[in-house]
Coordinates of C-alpha atoms in Angstrom, one line a residue:
Chain A
M1 CA 0.0 0.0 0.0
N2 CA 1.2 3.5 -0.8
A3 CA 1.7 5.6 2.3
V4 CA 2.2 8.7 0.2
A5 CA 1.2 9.3 -3.4
V6 CA 2.0 12.6 -5.0
E7 CA 0.7 13.4 -8.5
D8 CA 1.7 16.3 -10.8
L9 CA 2.3 18.7 -7.8
W10 CA 2.9 22.4 -8.5
K11 CA 3.5 25.0 -5.9
Y12 CA 4.0 28.7 -6.6
Y13 CA 5.3 31.5 -4.4
G14 CA 3.9 34.5 -6.4
D15 CA 5.0 33.7 -10.0
F16 CA 7.9 31.5 -8.9
P17 CA 7.3 27.8 -9.2
A18 CA 8.9 26.3 -6.0
L19 CA 7.8 22.8 -7.0
R20 CA 7.0 21.6 -10.5
E21 CA 5.5 18.4 -11.8
I22 CA 6.4 16.5 -8.7
Q23 CA 5.3 12.9 -8.9
F24 CA 6.3 10.0 -6.7
T25 CA 5.0 7.3 -4.3
V26 CA 6.3 6.0 -1.0
S27 CA 5.2 2.6 0.1
S28 CA 4.5 1.8 3.8
G29 CA 7.7 1.0 5.7
Q30 CA 10.0 2.8 3.3
C31 CA 12.4 5.6 4.3
L32 CA 12.9 8.3 1.7
A33 CA 15.8 10.7 2.0
L34 CA 15.0 13.9 0.2
L35 CA 18.1 15.6 -1.0
G36 CA 18.8 18.8 -2.8
R37 CA 20.5 22.2 -2.4
N38 CA 19.1 25.0 -0.3
G39 CA 16.0 26.4 -2.1
A40 CA 15.4 23.2 -4.1
G41 CA 11.9 22.8 -2.6
K42 CA 12.5 20.1 0.1
T43 CA 10.8 22.1 3.0
T44 CA 8.0 23.2 0.7
L45 CA 7.3 19.6 -0.3
L46 CA 7.4 18.4 3.3
R47 CA 5.0 21.3 4.4
I48 CA 2.5 20.2 1.8
L49 CA 2.7 16.6 2.9
A50 CA 2.2 17.7 6.5
G51 CA -0.9 19.7 5.6
L52 CA 0.8 23.0 6.6
S53 CA 0.6 24.4 3.1
R54 CA -1.6 23.8 0.0
Q55 CA -0.4 23.1 -3.5
Q56 CA -1.8 25.1 -6.5
R57 CA -2.0 22.1 -8.8
G58 CA -1.9 18.3 -8.4
Q59 CA -2.9 15.8 -5.8
V60 CA -1.4 14.5 -2.5
R61 CA -2.9 11.4 -0.9
I62 CA -1.6 10.1 2.4
F63 CA -2.8 6.6 3.3
G64 CA -5.4 7.2 0.6
R65 CA -6.8 10.4 2.1
D66 CA -6.4 14.1 1.8
A67 CA -3.4 15.6 3.8
R68 CA -5.7 17.8 5.8
H69 CA -8.1 15.0 6.8
P70 CA -8.0 14.7 10.7
A71 CA -7.3 10.9 10.5
T72 CA -4.4 11.6 8.2
R73 CA -2.9 14.2 10.6
A74 CA -3.4 11.9 13.5
A75 CA -1.1 9.4 11.7
I76 CA 1.6 11.9 10.9
G77 CA 4.5 13.0 13.1
V78 CA 6.2 16.3 12.0
L79 CA 9.6 17.5 13.1
G80 CA 10.4 20.8 11.4
H81 CA 13.0 23.5 11.8
G82 CA 11.4 24.7 15.0
I83 CA 11.1 22.5 18.0
G84 CA 7.3 22.9 18.3
V85 CA 7.1 23.1 22.1
Y86 CA 6.2 25.9 24.4
D87 CA 8.9 27.7 26.4
E88 CA 6.5 28.8 29.1
L89 CA 5.3 25.2 29.8
S90 CA 7.2 22.4 31.5
A91 CA 8.5 19.4 29.5
I92 CA 5.7 17.2 30.9
E93 CA 3.0 19.8 30.3
N94 CA 4.1 20.1 26.6
L95 CA 4.0 16.4 26.0
R96 CA 0.7 16.0 27.9
L97 CA -0.8 18.8 25.8
F98 CA 0.1 17.1 22.5
G99 CA -1.0 13.8 23.9
R100 CA -4.4 15.2 24.5
L101 CA -4.5 16.9 21.1
Y102 CA -3.7 13.6 19.5
D103 CA -6.4 12.0 21.7
L104 CA -4.0 9.4 23.2
P105 CA -5.7 7.0 25.6
N106 CA -3.3 7.9 28.4
P107 CA -1.4 11.2 27.7
E108 CA 0.2 11.2 31.1
S109 CA 1.8 7.8 30.8
A110 CA 2.8 8.4 27.2
A111 CA 4.4 11.7 28.3
K112 CA 6.3 10.1 31.2
Q113 CA 7.5 7.2 29.0
W114 CA 8.9 9.6 26.4
L115 CA 10.6 11.8 29.0
E116 CA 12.3 8.6 30.3
R117 CA 13.3 7.6 26.8
T118 CA 14.8 11.0 26.0
G119 CA 16.6 11.3 29.3
L120 CA 14.4 14.3 30.5
A121 CA 12.5 12.6 33.3
G122 CA 14.6 14.4 35.9
V123 CA 13.6 17.8 34.5
A124 CA 10.0 16.9 33.7
A125 CA 8.6 19.7 35.7
S126 CA 11.1 22.4 34.6
L127 CA 10.0 25.0 32.1
V128 CA 11.4 24.5 28.6
R129 CA 12.8 28.0 28.6
E130 CA 15.3 26.8 31.2
F131 CA 16.5 23.9 29.0
S132 CA 19.8 23.7 27.1
R133 CA 19.6 23.5 23.3
G134 CA 20.3 19.7 23.4
M135 CA 17.5 19.1 25.9
R136 CA 15.0 21.2 23.8
Q137 CA 15.9 19.1 20.7
R138 CA 15.3 15.8 22.6
L139 CA 12.0 17.1 23.8
A140 CA 11.1 18.0 20.2
V141 CA 11.9 14.4 19.1
A142 CA 9.6 13.2 22.0
R143 CA 6.8 15.5 20.8
A144 CA 7.1 14.2 17.2
F145 CA 7.2 10.5 18.1
L146 CA 4.8 10.7 21.1
H147 CA 1.7 9.3 19.2
Q148 CA 3.7 6.6 17.4
P149 CA 2.9 8.0 13.9
S150 CA 2.7 5.8 10.9
L151 CA 4.3 8.5 8.7
L152 CA 7.2 10.7 9.9
L153 CA 8.0 13.9 8.1
L154 CA 11.4 15.2 9.2
D155 CA 12.8 18.4 7.9
E156 CA 16.6 18.3 8.2
P157 CA 16.3 16.4 11.5
F158 CA 20.1 16.0 12.1
T159 CA 21.0 19.6 11.6
S160 CA 22.6 21.2 14.7
L161 CA 21.8 18.2 16.9
D162 CA 24.3 17.4 19.6
D163 CA 25.7 13.8 19.7
R164 CA 23.2 12.6 22.3
A165 CA 20.3 13.9 20.3
V166 CA 21.7 12.4 17.0
A167 CA 22.0 9.0 18.8
L168 CA 18.5 9.3 20.2
L169 CA 17.0 10.3 16.8
Q170 CA 18.8 7.4 15.0
S171 CA 17.5 4.9 17.5
V172 CA 13.9 6.1 17.5
L173 CA 14.0 6.2 13.7
Q174 CA 15.2 2.6 13.6
E175 CA 12.4 1.6 15.9
A176 CA 9.8 3.4 13.9
L177 CA 11.0 1.7 10.7
Q178 CA 10.9 -1.7 12.4
R179 CA 7.4 -1.0 13.5
G180 CA 6.5 -0.4 9.8
S181 CA 6.3 3.4 9.9
T182 CA 7.1 5.3 6.8
V183 CA 9.7 8.1 7.0
I184 CA 10.3 11.0 4.6
M185 CA 13.2 13.2 5.6
S186 CA 14.9 16.1 4.0
T187 CA 18.6 16.3 4.8
H188 CA 22.0 17.7 4.0
Q189 CA 23.7 15.3 6.4
L190 CA 24.2 12.5 3.8
R191 CA 26.1 10.1 6.0
E192 CA 23.5 10.0 8.8
A193 CA 20.7 9.8 6.3
M194 CA 22.1 7.1 4.1
E195 CA 22.0 4.5 7.0
P196 CA 18.2 4.4 7.4
A197 CA 17.3 5.5 3.9
T198 CA 15.8 2.8 1.6
H199 CA 15.0 5.3 -1.1
V200 CA 16.4 8.6 -2.2
G201 CA 14.8 11.6 -4.0
L202 CA 16.8 14.5 -5.4
L203 CA 15.1 17.8 -5.9
N204 CA 16.7 20.2 -8.3
R205 CA 15.2 23.7 -8.6
G206 CA 11.7 22.4 -7.7
R207 CA 11.8 19.3 -10.0
L208 CA 12.3 15.8 -8.8
A209 CA 15.5 14.9 -10.7
F210 CA 15.8 11.4 -9.2
H211 CA 13.6 9.1 -7.2
G212 CA 14.2 5.4 -6.6
P213 CA 15.9 2.9 -4.3
R214 CA 19.1 4.2 -2.7
P215 CA 21.9 3.7 -5.2
E216 CA 24.6 1.4 -3.9
E217 CA 27.2 4.0 -5.0
M218 CA 25.9 6.3 -2.3
L219 CA 27.0 4.1 0.6
G220 CA 30.6 4.7 -0.1
D221 CA 30.2 8.1 -1.8
P222 CA 27.1 10.0 -0.5
G223 CA 27.7 12.8 -3.0
W224 CA 27.5 10.5 -5.9
L225 CA 23.8 11.3 -6.7
Y226 CA 24.5 15.0 -6.9
R227 CA 27.2 14.4 -9.5
A228 CA 25.2 11.8 -11.4
Y229 CA 22.1 13.9 -11.7
G230 CA 23.6 17.3 -12.6
E231 CA 24.1 19.2 -9.4
G232 CA 27.7 18.2 -8.7
Chain B
M1 CA -16.9 15.2 22.6
L2 CA -13.3 15.1 21.2
F3 CA -13.9 18.5 19.6
L4 CA -14.8 20.0 22.9
R5 CA -11.9 18.3 24.7
Q6 CA -9.5 19.7 22.1
T7 CA -11.1 23.2 22.3
A8 CA -10.7 23.1 26.1
T9 CA -7.1 21.9 25.9
I10 CA -6.1 24.8 23.6
A11 CA -7.9 27.3 25.8
L12 CA -6.3 26.0 29.0
K13 CA -2.9 25.9 27.4
D14 CA -3.3 29.6 26.3
L15 CA -4.5 30.6 29.8
R16 CA -1.7 28.7 31.6
S17 CA 0.9 30.4 29.3
E18 CA -0.6 33.8 29.8
F19 CA -0.9 33.5 33.6
R20 CA 2.7 32.3 33.8
T21 CA 4.1 35.2 31.7
K22 CA 1.3 37.8 32.2
E23 CA 2.8 39.6 29.3
S24 CA -0.4 40.7 27.6
L25 CA -2.7 40.8 30.7
N26 CA -0.4 43.2 32.5
A27 CA -0.1 45.4 29.5
A28 CA -3.8 45.4 28.8
I29 CA -4.8 46.2 32.4
S30 CA -2.1 48.9 32.8
F31 CA -3.3 50.5 29.5
A32 CA -6.9 50.4 30.6
V33 CA -6.1 52.0 34.0
V34 CA -3.9 54.6 32.6
I35 CA -6.5 55.7 30.0
L36 CA -9.2 55.9 32.7
V37 CA -6.9 57.9 35.0
L38 CA -5.7 60.3 32.3
F39 CA -9.2 60.9 31.0
S40 CA -10.4 61.6 34.6
F41 CA -7.7 64.3 34.8
A42 CA -8.3 65.7 31.3
V43 CA -11.9 66.6 31.7
D44 CA -14.0 67.6 34.7
P45 CA -17.5 66.8 33.6
T46 CA -20.7 66.8 35.6
A47 CA -22.3 63.5 36.7
D48 CA -24.9 63.8 33.9
Q49 CA -22.2 64.2 31.3
I50 CA -20.2 61.2 32.7
R51 CA -23.4 59.2 32.5
E52 CA -23.9 60.1 28.9
I53 CA -20.3 59.2 27.8
S54 CA -19.8 56.2 30.2
G55 CA -20.6 53.5 27.6
G56 CA -18.4 55.1 24.9
L57 CA -15.5 55.7 27.3
L58 CA -15.6 52.2 28.7
W59 CA -15.9 50.4 25.4
L60 CA -13.1 52.4 23.8
V61 CA -10.9 51.4 26.7
F62 CA -12.0 47.7 26.5
A63 CA -11.5 47.6 22.7
F64 CA -8.0 49.3 22.7
A65 CA -6.8 47.3 25.8
G66 CA -8.3 44.1 24.2
A67 CA -6.2 44.6 21.0
L68 CA -3.1 44.1 23.2
I69 CA -4.4 40.7 24.3
L70 CA -5.7 39.7 20.8
N71 CA -2.4 40.6 19.2
R72 CA -0.6 38.0 21.2
S73 CA -3.1 35.3 20.6
F74 CA -1.6 33.7 17.6
A75 CA 1.7 35.6 17.8
R76 CA 2.7 33.5 20.9
E77 CA 2.5 30.4 18.7
L78 CA 5.3 31.7 16.4
G79 CA 8.2 31.0 18.9
N80 CA 9.6 27.6 18.3
D81 CA 7.2 27.1 15.3
C82 CA 4.4 26.0 17.7
L83 CA 1.7 27.1 15.2
D84 CA 3.0 24.5 12.7
A85 CA 2.9 21.8 15.4
L86 CA -0.7 22.7 16.2
V87 CA -1.8 23.0 12.6
A88 CA -0.2 19.7 11.8
S89 CA -2.0 18.0 14.7
P90 CA -5.4 16.4 14.2
V91 CA -7.1 19.4 15.9
P92 CA -9.7 20.8 13.6
G93 CA -9.2 24.5 12.7
A94 CA -12.6 25.3 14.3
A95 CA -11.4 23.8 17.7
L96 CA -8.2 25.6 17.5
F97 CA -10.0 28.9 16.8
L98 CA -12.7 28.4 19.5
G99 CA -10.0 27.4 22.1
K100 CA -8.0 30.5 21.4
A101 CA -11.1 32.7 21.3
S102 CA -12.3 31.2 24.7
A103 CA -8.9 32.0 26.3
N104 CA -9.0 35.6 24.9
Y105 CA -12.6 36.0 26.1
V106 CA -11.6 35.1 29.7
L107 CA -8.6 37.5 29.5
L108 CA -10.8 40.4 28.1
L109 CA -13.4 39.8 30.8
I110 CA -10.6 40.0 33.5
V111 CA -9.6 43.4 32.0
E112 CA -13.2 44.6 32.1
L113 CA -13.8 43.4 35.6
V114 CA -10.7 45.2 36.8
S115 CA -11.5 48.4 34.8
L116 CA -15.2 48.8 36.0
P117 CA -14.5 49.4 39.7
I118 CA -11.7 51.8 38.8
F119 CA -14.1 53.6 36.5
G120 CA -16.6 53.7 39.4
V121 CA -14.2 55.2 41.8
L122 CA -12.5 57.7 39.5
Y123 CA -15.8 59.0 38.0
N124 CA -17.9 58.6 41.1
M125 CA -20.3 56.4 39.2
R126 CA -22.5 53.5 40.6
W127 CA -22.1 51.1 37.8
T128 CA -23.9 48.2 39.6
R129 CA -27.5 49.4 39.3
Q130 CA -28.4 46.8 36.6
P131 CA -25.8 44.1 37.3
L132 CA -27.4 41.2 35.5
M133 CA -28.2 43.1 32.3
L134 CA -24.8 44.8 32.4
A135 CA -23.2 41.3 32.7
A136 CA -25.2 40.1 29.8
V137 CA -24.2 43.0 27.6
L138 CA -20.5 42.7 28.6
A139 CA -20.7 38.9 27.8
L140 CA -22.2 39.5 24.3
A141 CA -20.1 42.5 23.3
T142 CA -16.9 41.0 24.6
W143 CA -17.5 37.8 22.5
A144 CA -18.0 40.1 19.5
V145 CA -14.7 41.8 20.1
T146 CA -13.0 38.5 20.8
V147 CA -14.3 36.6 17.7
I148 CA -13.2 39.4 15.3
G149 CA -9.9 39.9 17.1
T150 CA -9.0 36.2 17.1
V151 CA -9.7 35.7 13.4
F152 CA -7.7 38.7 12.4
S153 CA -4.9 37.7 14.9
A154 CA -4.7 34.5 12.8
L155 CA -4.8 36.4 9.6
T156 CA -2.1 38.9 10.5
V157 CA 0.2 36.5 12.5
N158 CA 2.8 36.3 9.8
L159 CA 2.9 40.0 8.9
R160 CA 5.8 42.1 10.1
L161 CA 3.6 45.0 11.1
R162 CA 0.9 42.9 12.8
E163 CA 0.8 45.1 15.9
L164 CA -0.3 47.9 13.6
M165 CA -2.4 45.9 11.1
L166 CA -4.5 44.2 13.7
P167 CA -6.2 47.3 15.2
T168 CA -6.5 48.8 11.7
L169 CA -8.4 45.8 10.5
I170 CA -10.5 44.9 13.5
Y171 CA -11.9 48.3 14.6
P172 CA -13.9 49.0 11.4
M173 CA -15.3 45.4 11.6
M174 CA -16.4 45.9 15.2
I175 CA -18.3 49.2 14.7
P176 CA -21.8 47.7 14.8
A177 CA -21.0 45.7 17.9
L178 CA -19.3 48.6 19.6
M179 CA -22.2 51.0 18.8
A180 CA -24.6 48.5 20.4
A181 CA -22.3 47.9 23.4
M182 CA -21.8 51.7 24.0
R183 CA -25.5 52.5 23.8
L184 CA -26.6 49.6 26.1
T185 CA -23.8 50.2 28.6
T186 CA -24.6 53.9 28.9
L187 CA -28.3 53.0 29.6
L188 CA -27.4 50.4 32.2
I189 CA -24.9 52.5 34.0
A190 CA -27.4 55.3 34.2
G191 CA -29.7 52.8 35.8
E192 CA -32.4 53.3 33.1
G193 CA -32.8 49.7 32.0
I194 CA -33.3 48.7 28.4
A195 CA -36.5 50.3 26.9
A196 CA -38.5 48.5 24.2
D197 CA -36.9 50.6 21.4
D198 CA -33.4 49.7 22.6
W199 CA -33.8 45.9 22.4
I200 CA -32.8 46.3 18.8
W201 CA -29.2 46.8 20.0
V202 CA -29.4 43.5 22.0
R203 CA -30.6 41.7 18.9
L204 CA -27.8 43.3 16.9
L205 CA -25.2 42.0 19.4
I206 CA -26.7 38.5 19.3
G207 CA -26.9 38.5 15.5
F208 CA -23.3 39.9 15.2
D209 CA -22.0 37.1 17.6
V210 CA -23.8 34.3 15.7
I211 CA -22.9 35.5 12.2
F212 CA -19.2 36.2 12.9
T213 CA -18.7 33.1 15.0
S214 CA -20.2 30.9 12.2
L215 CA -18.0 32.7 9.6
A216 CA -14.9 32.4 11.7
V217 CA -15.4 28.7 12.4
T218 CA -16.0 28.0 8.7
L219 CA -13.1 30.0 7.3
V220 CA -10.4 29.5 9.9
E221 CA -9.0 26.5 8.2
V222 CA -8.4 28.5 5.0
V223 CA -6.8 31.3 7.1
L224 CA -4.4 28.9 8.8
V225 CA -3.4 26.7 5.9
G226 CA -4.0 29.1 2.9

């Protein structure tokens, strides 16, 4: 079954086409690494898949439904550029809040479980504004994975993470993939991304220049795709 | 049921954040008190004159002080990209809107409840002669201010000049509700009660609330996602 199906997608900012004729599918359980230079359209594409922005043309189906359908959104976990948690709430209040918004059966225990998992149980009652950058990033990971989403949309998830947060993210990503979740992540960190990626997409000036199983060449030489498809 | 739970969760989250930081509540109450104090120094009217302008004075103070609260409503979601996290969650746009509007409504009522006794003392006015009707008018008119302000707060949240744009956009929209609120408040503070001819203003407030709440709930998804 296709987790994500994108058909002839166009997105304009004013007259500028940020995405053109994007067409691809991602099957359940796959991990797609979206590559491309800055401004290639990775974030725009992920925002449309997350239901945060609308395309001008084309169709996006997630698990066979519209991206803005509440059931679709309940199945998606989004980790964007911002951490998506409130500075003036404590760590546990943040996770409890999102647990309730996602209608989890027991938001309290889910929140506690993820605080343990991310090493933040000792500061559960502390306000997020008192957290270090690394702690905030781990809380953001907990927020995105809290409801065990079937589709994870991660926008440059490894950028500026500390070592502990990178290790945490890699382990929860592996778990999610083993559980059968689908992952789409945009990234510039090719080495970290190539490990979990089963498929690769290369965006070049708004067009999908390549989409397919991860080429073997990329394991030894992550930059191979850029050179092979005209961005080297 | 889930819709109501999500609405309440958003409202409680906003109230908790605001009571912890008190950034917009302190600003709005200070602004309301300063205007009431300055106006009491600026003019020295008779009791009759005060009675005639009481509704206008109070609702101008409430509307301007309210803009400070409404401005922060969606702006507080911008830090850490929290608005994206909310919009990406399965919360319907209508629940998000009603949750935020409910929190704003409580905060505006607090500003009004602090301002009224100060108005009574500074202008030597007994404003409690028709307490139930006054409470009803405050409830209806405050919801009118809240619903317009919350929608436009969502609409202007990504503008660089949102602090300027929000008042510019909301006050013209609020004119019918403010006219009704001013007229009814003046009558009630004077202790006259609402005469048969003046019930049209109550009906206007109810109609305004129903129409704009329905429009807001229907359109907020478009406002949030584009």
